[in-house]
Amino acid sequence: MQRKDIIVIGTSSGGIHALKELVAGLPADFKASIFIILHVAPYSLGILPEILERAGSLPASNAHDWEKFEPGHIYVGPPDRHLLIDESGYMRVTRGPRENRFRPAIDPLFRSAAHAFGPRVVGVILTGWLDDGTAGMWAVKQRGGTCVVQNPEEAFAPAMPLNAVKHVEVDHIISLKEIAPLLVRLTNEPATDEEGVYPVSEEMETEVKIAREDNALESGIERWGEPSLYACPECHGVLLQLKEGNSVRFRCHTGHAYSIDSLLAEFSEKTEDSLWSAIRALEENVLLLRHLATHFDGNGRYDGYAEELLQKAQEAQQRADLVRKAVMTHEKLSTEAIGQQAQGD
């Protein structure tokens, strides 16, 4: 009889503290394999396994491509790589397209685990901003896995837990200190093993292939996404709109994927970058006009040129000031922030 022996955990802001507390509560004879994604910068040193080994009694290491995974071990997604697991019992560590602006991202790990092991998977979402992990948790639930979410009220960053609860029918919403004992109990429970009860969808198959570095077009992504009006912020291809229950996501034909919140955040940053570029161009124009005014000042052949140039420089400076004001009042958008504003109104 198969057990629930595949634990996948995703976290972001505040995640190191949360992970330390969680692994500290796991016994040395823990029977499942644990896979962790923490959002880190591409140039991160990848020292999370060392931190987790000191915090608890289980061995931990960064995952390696085609490494066989074992029970009672913690595997961490390394910087700038997606971590996936395969039904053959091996891990894949890839440079597939970023999802939700991150690599490693939570959704690819959860999705690959659900795809490969179905009801044997326990997905855990801890503290973090935005909503990476929600689509992955949806995949875990669709394949008969168990969904566990840290109580948003106690999370350092509640957005990831809140989004998971909002869009997925999770099984457990509990405090951080309760998660380790729950995982111990769950790993001793049998997993549903009825053949065909939780089939793998074509969409899930396609997205797992993309994360494994397969070509998105060759994987057939265009067959199940509706073209949207938006361009991918990273490669500028058309974003396809994907629906999962009451949740909407986006993926382009090269494979980049965005949740609603991550797309809002990316568009917000791109808008700010564009505004700063406009300020630079306008202020360079001001400098040039003033320089030319100085050059023509006092030259009888160009009477009136200096005055006119200074007037144009003043007008350009006014435009630059307006754009600068727009930058300073530019909002970082997310569905959580918009919801809080709506409740405040």
CSV table of C-alpha atoms in Angstrom, one decimal:
chain,number,residue,atom,x,y,z
A,1,MET,CA,0.0,0.0,0.0
A,2,GLN,CA,1.4,3.4,-1.0
A,3,ARG,CA,1.8,6.1,1.6
A,4,LYS,CA,1.8,9.9,1.5
A,5,ASP,CA,5.6,10.1,1.2
A,6,ILE,CA,6.2,13.1,-1.1
A,7,ILE,CA,6.2,16.4,0.7
A,8,VAL,CA,6.6,19.6,-1.4
A,9,ILE,CA,6.9,23.0,0.4
A,10,GLY,CA,6.9,26.5,-1.1
A,11,THR,CA,7.7,29.7,0.6
A,12,SER,CA,9.1,33.2,0.0
A,13,SER,CA,9.3,36.3,2.3
A,14,GLY,CA,9.8,35.1,5.9
A,15,GLY,CA,10.4,31.6,4.7
A,16,ILE,CA,13.8,30.9,6.3
A,17,HIS,CA,12.4,31.4,9.8
A,18,ALA,CA,9.3,29.4,8.9
A,19,LEU,CA,11.3,26.5,7.4
A,20,LYS,CA,13.7,26.3,10.4
A,21,GLU,CA,10.7,26.0,12.8
A,22,LEU,CA,9.1,23.4,10.6
A,23,VAL,CA,12.1,21.1,10.1
A,24,ALA,CA,13.0,21.4,13.8
A,25,GLY,CA,9.7,19.5,14.5
A,26,LEU,CA,10.4,16.6,12.1
A,27,PRO,CA,11.9,13.4,13.6
A,28,ALA,CA,15.2,11.8,12.4
A,29,ASP,CA,13.2,8.7,11.2
A,30,PHE,CA,10.8,10.8,9.1
A,31,LYS,CA,9.5,8.5,6.3
A,32,ALA,CA,8.9,10.9,3.4
A,33,SER,CA,11.1,12.8,1.0
A,34,ILE,CA,10.9,16.6,1.3
A,35,PHE,CA,11.3,19.1,-1.5
A,36,ILE,CA,11.6,22.8,-0.8
A,37,ILE,CA,11.4,25.9,-2.9
A,38,LEU,CA,12.3,29.2,-1.4
A,39,HIS,CA,12.3,32.2,-3.7
A,40,VAL,CA,16.0,33.4,-3.9
A,41,ALA,CA,17.9,35.6,-6.2
A,42,PRO,CA,19.8,34.0,-9.1
A,43,TYR,CA,23.1,34.9,-7.5
A,44,SER,CA,22.2,33.5,-4.1
A,45,LEU,CA,24.9,31.3,-2.4
A,46,GLY,CA,22.4,28.4,-2.0
A,47,ILE,CA,23.1,27.9,1.7
A,48,LEU,CA,19.6,27.0,2.8
A,49,PRO,CA,20.4,23.3,3.2
A,50,GLU,CA,23.1,24.1,5.7
A,51,ILE,CA,20.7,26.3,7.7
A,52,LEU,CA,18.0,23.5,7.7
A,53,GLU,CA,20.5,20.8,8.7
A,54,ARG,CA,21.5,22.9,11.8
A,55,ALA,CA,17.8,23.6,12.6
A,56,GLY,CA,16.7,20.0,12.6
A,57,SER,CA,17.7,16.3,12.5
A,58,LEU,CA,17.2,15.5,8.8
A,59,PRO,CA,20.0,15.7,6.2
A,60,ALA,CA,19.5,18.5,3.6
A,61,SER,CA,21.2,19.3,0.3
A,62,ASN,CA,20.7,21.3,-2.9
A,63,ALA,CA,19.1,19.1,-5.5
A,64,HIS,CA,21.1,17.9,-8.5
A,65,ASP,CA,19.9,17.0,-12.0
A,66,TRP,CA,19.1,13.3,-12.3
A,67,GLU,CA,19.9,12.7,-8.7
A,68,LYS,CA,17.8,9.9,-7.1
A,69,PHE,CA,15.8,11.1,-4.1
A,70,GLU,CA,15.5,9.1,-0.9
A,71,PRO,CA,13.1,9.2,2.1
A,72,GLY,CA,14.1,11.1,5.2
A,73,HIS,CA,16.1,13.7,3.2
A,74,ILE,CA,15.4,17.4,2.4
A,75,TYR,CA,16.1,18.6,-1.1
A,76,VAL,CA,16.2,22.3,-1.9
A,77,GLY,CA,15.7,24.0,-5.3
A,78,PRO,CA,19.1,25.6,-6.1
A,79,PRO,CA,19.3,29.3,-7.2
A,80,ASP,CA,18.3,30.1,-10.8
A,81,ARG,CA,17.0,26.5,-11.4
A,82,HIS,CA,13.6,24.9,-11.3
A,83,LEU,CA,13.3,21.7,-9.2
A,84,LEU,CA,11.1,19.0,-10.6
A,85,ILE,CA,10.6,15.4,-9.6
A,86,ASP,CA,9.9,12.4,-11.8
A,87,GLU,CA,7.9,9.2,-11.3
A,88,SER,CA,11.1,7.3,-11.9
A,89,GLY,CA,12.4,8.5,-8.5
A,90,TYR,CA,14.8,11.1,-9.9
A,91,MET,CA,15.0,14.9,-9.7
A,92,ARG,CA,15.3,17.2,-12.6
A,93,VAL,CA,17.0,20.6,-12.1
A,94,THR,CA,16.4,22.8,-15.1
A,95,ARG,CA,16.6,26.3,-16.5
A,96,GLY,CA,13.1,26.2,-17.9
A,97,PRO,CA,11.2,29.5,-18.3
A,98,ARG,CA,10.6,31.6,-15.2
A,99,GLU,CA,7.2,31.2,-13.6
A,100,ASN,CA,5.7,34.1,-11.6
A,101,ARG,CA,8.9,36.0,-12.1
A,102,PHE,CA,11.0,33.4,-10.3
A,103,ARG,CA,13.4,30.5,-11.0
A,104,PRO,CA,13.2,28.4,-8.8
A,105,ALA,CA,9.4,28.8,-8.7
A,106,ILE,CA,7.0,26.9,-6.5
A,107,ASP,CA,4.4,26.0,-9.1
A,108,PRO,CA,6.7,23.8,-11.3
A,109,LEU,CA,7.7,21.7,-8.3
A,110,PHE,CA,4.2,21.2,-7.1
A,111,ARG,CA,2.9,20.5,-10.6
A,112,SER,CA,5.6,17.9,-11.3
A,113,ALA,CA,5.0,16.2,-8.0
A,114,ALA,CA,1.3,16.0,-8.6
A,115,HIS,CA,1.9,14.7,-12.2
A,116,ALA,CA,4.2,12.0,-11.0
A,117,PHE,CA,2.8,10.9,-7.7
A,118,GLY,CA,-0.8,12.0,-7.4
A,119,PRO,CA,-2.4,11.1,-4.0
A,120,ARG,CA,1.0,10.4,-2.5
A,121,VAL,CA,1.8,14.2,-2.5
A,122,VAL,CA,1.4,16.6,0.4
A,123,GLY,CA,1.7,20.2,-0.7
A,124,VAL,CA,2.6,22.9,1.9
A,125,ILE,CA,2.4,26.7,1.4
A,126,LEU,CA,4.1,28.9,3.9
A,127,THR,CA,4.6,32.6,4.2
A,128,GLY,CA,5.2,34.7,1.1
A,129,TRP,CA,4.0,37.6,-1.0
A,130,LEU,CA,2.0,37.4,-4.2
A,131,ASP,CA,0.6,34.0,-5.2
A,132,ASP,CA,3.2,31.6,-6.5
A,133,GLY,CA,2.2,28.2,-5.3
A,134,THR,CA,-1.5,28.6,-5.9
A,135,ALA,CA,-1.6,26.9,-9.3
A,136,GLY,CA,0.8,24.2,-8.1
A,137,MET,CA,-1.5,23.5,-5.1
A,138,TRP,CA,-4.4,23.4,-7.5
A,139,ALA,CA,-2.6,20.6,-9.4
A,140,VAL,CA,-1.9,18.7,-6.2
A,141,LYS,CA,-5.6,18.8,-5.3
A,142,GLN,CA,-6.7,17.8,-8.8
A,143,ARG,CA,-4.5,14.7,-8.6
A,144,GLY,CA,-5.8,13.6,-5.1
A,145,GLY,CA,-3.0,15.0,-3.0
A,146,THR,CA,-3.3,16.7,0.4
A,147,CYS,CA,-3.1,20.5,0.7
A,148,VAL,CA,-1.7,22.2,3.8
A,149,VAL,CA,-1.5,26.0,4.3
A,150,GLN,CA,0.0,28.0,7.1
A,151,ASN,CA,-2.6,30.1,8.8
A,152,PRO,CA,-2.4,33.5,7.0
A,153,GLU,CA,-3.1,35.4,10.3
A,154,GLU,CA,0.2,34.3,11.7
A,155,ALA,CA,2.3,34.4,8.5
A,156,PHE,CA,5.0,37.1,8.1
A,157,ALA,CA,3.7,37.6,4.6
A,158,PRO,CA,0.1,36.3,4.3
A,159,ALA,CA,-0.5,36.7,0.6
A,160,MET,CA,0.7,33.3,-0.6
A,161,PRO,CA,-1.4,31.4,2.0
A,162,LEU,CA,-4.4,33.6,1.4
A,163,ASN,CA,-4.3,33.1,-2.3
A,164,ALA,CA,-4.0,29.3,-1.9
A,165,VAL,CA,-7.0,29.3,0.4
A,166,LYS,CA,-9.0,31.5,-1.9
A,167,HIS,CA,-8.5,29.4,-5.0
A,168,VAL,CA,-8.0,25.9,-3.8
A,169,GLU,CA,-10.1,23.7,-1.5
A,170,VAL,CA,-7.3,23.1,1.0
A,171,ASP,CA,-7.4,20.3,3.6
A,172,HIS,CA,-5.6,22.0,6.5
A,173,ILE,CA,-5.2,25.6,7.5
A,174,ILE,CA,-3.0,25.5,10.6
A,175,SER,CA,-0.4,27.3,12.6
A,176,LEU,CA,3.3,26.8,11.7
A,177,LYS,CA,4.0,24.9,14.9
A,178,GLU,CA,1.3,22.4,14.0
A,179,ILE,CA,2.6,21.6,10.5
A,180,ALA,CA,5.4,19.2,11.4
A,181,PRO,CA,3.2,17.0,13.7
A,182,LEU,CA,0.6,16.9,10.9
A,183,LEU,CA,3.2,15.9,8.3
A,184,VAL,CA,4.3,13.0,10.6
A,185,ARG,CA,0.7,11.8,10.8
A,186,LEU,CA,0.0,12.2,7.1
A,187,THR,CA,3.1,10.2,6.1
A,188,ASN,CA,1.7,7.2,8.1
A,189,GLU,CA,-1.6,7.4,6.2
A,190,PRO,CA,-2.3,5.4,3.0
A,191,ALA,CA,-2.7,7.2,-0.3
A,192,THR,CA,-5.7,6.6,-2.5
A,193,ASP,CA,-4.5,4.0,-5.1
A,194,GLU,CA,-7.6,3.6,-7.3
A,195,GLU,CA,-6.4,3.6,-10.9
A,196,GLY,CA,-7.7,6.4,-13.0
A,197,VAL,CA,-9.5,8.3,-10.1
A,198,TYR,CA,-7.3,11.3,-10.5
A,199,PRO,CA,-6.2,11.5,-14.2
A,200,VAL,CA,-3.4,13.7,-15.5
A,201,SER,CA,-4.9,16.5,-17.7
A,202,GLU,CA,-3.4,17.5,-21.0
A,203,GLU,CA,-2.7,20.9,-19.5
A,204,MET,CA,-0.7,19.6,-16.6
A,205,GLU,CA,1.3,17.3,-18.9
A,206,THR,CA,2.1,20.2,-21.1
A,207,GLU,CA,3.3,22.5,-18.3
A,208,VAL,CA,5.5,19.8,-16.8
A,209,LYS,CA,7.1,19.3,-20.2
A,210,ILE,CA,7.8,23.1,-20.4
A,211,ALA,CA,9.5,23.2,-17.0
A,212,ARG,CA,11.6,20.3,-18.2
A,213,GLU,CA,12.9,22.5,-21.0
A,214,ASP,CA,10.7,21.2,-23.7
A,215,ASN,CA,9.6,23.7,-26.4
A,216,ALA,CA,6.3,25.2,-25.3
A,217,LEU,CA,4.9,25.2,-28.9
A,218,GLU,CA,6.0,21.6,-29.5
A,219,SER,CA,4.3,20.7,-26.2
A,220,GLY,CA,1.0,22.0,-27.6
A,221,ILE,CA,0.4,24.9,-25.3
A,222,GLU,CA,-1.5,26.8,-28.0
A,223,ARG,CA,-4.3,24.2,-28.0
A,224,TRP,CA,-5.6,25.0,-24.5
A,225,GLY,CA,-5.0,28.7,-23.9
A,226,GLU,CA,-7.1,31.6,-25.1
A,227,PRO,CA,-5.0,34.5,-26.6
A,228,SER,CA,-5.2,37.5,-24.4
A,229,LEU,CA,-4.6,41.2,-25.2
A,230,TYR,CA,-1.4,41.3,-23.2
A,231,ALA,CA,2.2,40.7,-24.2
A,232,CYS,CA,4.7,38.7,-22.1
A,233,PRO,CA,6.8,41.2,-20.1
A,234,GLU,CA,9.9,39.1,-20.6
A,235,CYS,CA,9.8,38.1,-24.3
A,236,HIS,CA,6.9,40.2,-25.6
A,237,GLY,CA,5.1,37.3,-27.0
A,238,VAL,CA,1.3,37.0,-26.8
A,239,LEU,CA,0.1,35.7,-23.4
A,240,LEU,CA,-2.4,32.9,-23.4
A,241,GLN,CA,-5.1,33.0,-20.7
A,242,LEU,CA,-5.5,29.8,-18.7
A,243,LYS,CA,-8.4,29.0,-16.4
A,244,GLU,CA,-8.3,26.8,-13.3
A,245,GLY,CA,-11.5,26.9,-11.3
A,246,ASN,CA,-12.0,30.5,-10.3
A,247,SER,CA,-8.3,31.3,-11.0
A,248,VAL,CA,-6.8,32.8,-14.1
A,249,ARG,CA,-3.2,32.5,-15.2
A,250,PHE,CA,-1.2,33.5,-18.2
A,251,ARG,CA,1.6,31.7,-20.2
A,252,CYS,CA,3.3,32.8,-23.4
A,253,HIS,CA,4.3,30.5,-26.3
A,254,THR,CA,7.9,30.5,-25.2
A,255,GLY,CA,6.8,29.2,-21.7
A,256,HIS,CA,7.0,32.2,-19.3
A,257,ALA,CA,4.1,31.9,-16.9
A,258,TYR,CA,2.4,34.5,-14.7
A,259,SER,CA,-0.3,34.5,-12.1
A,260,ILE,CA,-2.6,37.6,-11.9
A,261,ASP,CA,-0.6,39.0,-9.0
A,262,SER,CA,2.8,38.3,-10.6
A,263,LEU,CA,1.7,39.8,-13.9
A,264,LEU,CA,0.4,42.9,-12.1
A,265,ALA,CA,3.7,43.2,-10.3
A,266,GLU,CA,5.7,42.8,-13.5
A,267,PHE,CA,3.7,45.3,-15.4
A,268,SER,CA,4.0,47.7,-12.5
A,269,GLU,CA,7.8,47.5,-12.5
A,270,LYS,CA,8.0,47.8,-16.3
A,271,THR,CA,5.8,50.9,-16.1
A,272,GLU,CA,8.1,52.5,-13.5
A,273,ASP,CA,11.1,51.6,-15.6
A,274,SER,CA,9.5,53.3,-18.7
A,275,LEU,CA,8.7,56.4,-16.7
A,276,TRP,CA,12.3,56.7,-15.5
A,277,SER,CA,13.5,56.3,-19.1
A,278,ALA,CA,11.1,59.1,-20.1
A,279,ILE,CA,12.6,61.3,-17.3
A,280,ARG,CA,16.1,60.6,-18.5
A,281,ALA,CA,15.3,61.4,-22.1
A,282,LEU,CA,13.5,64.7,-21.1
A,283,GLU,CA,16.2,65.8,-18.8
A,284,GLU,CA,18.9,65.0,-21.4
A,285,ASN,CA,16.9,67.2,-23.8
A,286,VAL,CA,16.9,70.0,-21.1
A,287,LEU,CA,20.7,69.8,-20.8
A,288,LEU,CA,21.2,69.9,-24.5
A,289,LEU,CA,18.8,72.9,-25.0
A,290,ARG,CA,20.6,74.8,-22.2
A,291,HIS,CA,24.0,74.0,-23.7
A,292,LEU,CA,22.9,75.3,-27.1
A,293,ALA,CA,21.5,78.4,-25.5
A,294,THR,CA,24.9,79.1,-23.9
A,295,HIS,CA,26.6,78.5,-27.3
A,296,PHE,CA,24.4,81.0,-29.2
A,297,ASP,CA,24.2,83.6,-26.4
A,298,GLY,CA,25.9,86.8,-27.6
A,299,ASN,CA,26.3,85.7,-31.2
A,300,GLY,CA,24.8,88.4,-33.3
A,301,ARG,CA,24.0,86.2,-36.2
A,302,TYR,CA,21.6,84.2,-33.9
A,303,ASP,CA,19.7,86.9,-32.1
A,304,GLY,CA,16.9,85.4,-30.1
A,305,TYR,CA,18.1,81.8,-30.4
A,306,ALA,CA,19.3,81.6,-26.8
A,307,GLU,CA,16.1,83.0,-25.4
A,308,GLU,CA,14.0,80.6,-27.4
A,309,LEU,CA,16.2,77.6,-26.5
A,310,LEU,CA,15.9,78.5,-22.8
A,311,GLN,CA,12.1,78.7,-23.2
A,312,LYS,CA,12.1,75.2,-24.8
A,313,ALA,CA,14.3,73.9,-22.0
A,314,GLN,CA,11.9,75.2,-19.4
A,315,GLU,CA,9.0,73.5,-21.1
A,316,ALA,CA,10.9,70.2,-21.3
A,317,GLN,CA,11.8,70.5,-17.6
A,318,GLN,CA,8.1,71.0,-16.7
A,319,ARG,CA,7.2,67.8,-18.6
A,320,ALA,CA,10.0,66.0,-16.9
A,321,ASP,CA,8.7,67.2,-13.5
A,322,LEU,CA,5.2,65.9,-14.3
A,323,VAL,CA,6.6,62.5,-15.2
A,324,ARG,CA,8.8,62.5,-12.1
A,325,LYS,CA,5.6,63.2,-10.0
A,326,ALA,CA,3.9,60.2,-11.8
A,327,VAL,CA,6.8,58.0,-10.7
A,328,MET,CA,6.7,59.1,-7.1
A,329,THR,CA,2.9,58.3,-6.9
A,330,HIS,CA,3.2,55.0,-8.9
A,331,GLU,CA,1.6,52.1,-7.0
A,332,LYS,CA,2.8,48.6,-6.7
A,333,LEU,CA,-0.4,46.6,-7.5
A,334,SER,CA,-1.6,43.3,-6.3
A,335,THR,CA,-5.1,41.8,-5.8
A,336,GLU,CA,-4.5,41.8,-2.0
A,337,ALA,CA,-3.6,45.5,-2.0
A,338,ILE,CA,-6.6,46.4,-4.2
A,339,GLY,CA,-8.9,44.3,-1.9
A,340,GLN,CA,-7.7,46.2,1.2
A,341,GLN,CA,-8.3,49.5,-0.5
A,342,ALA,CA,-11.8,48.4,-1.5
A,343,GLN,CA,-12.6,47.4,2.0
A,344,GLY,CA,-11.2,50.7,3.3
A,345,ASP,CA,-13.4,52.6,0.9
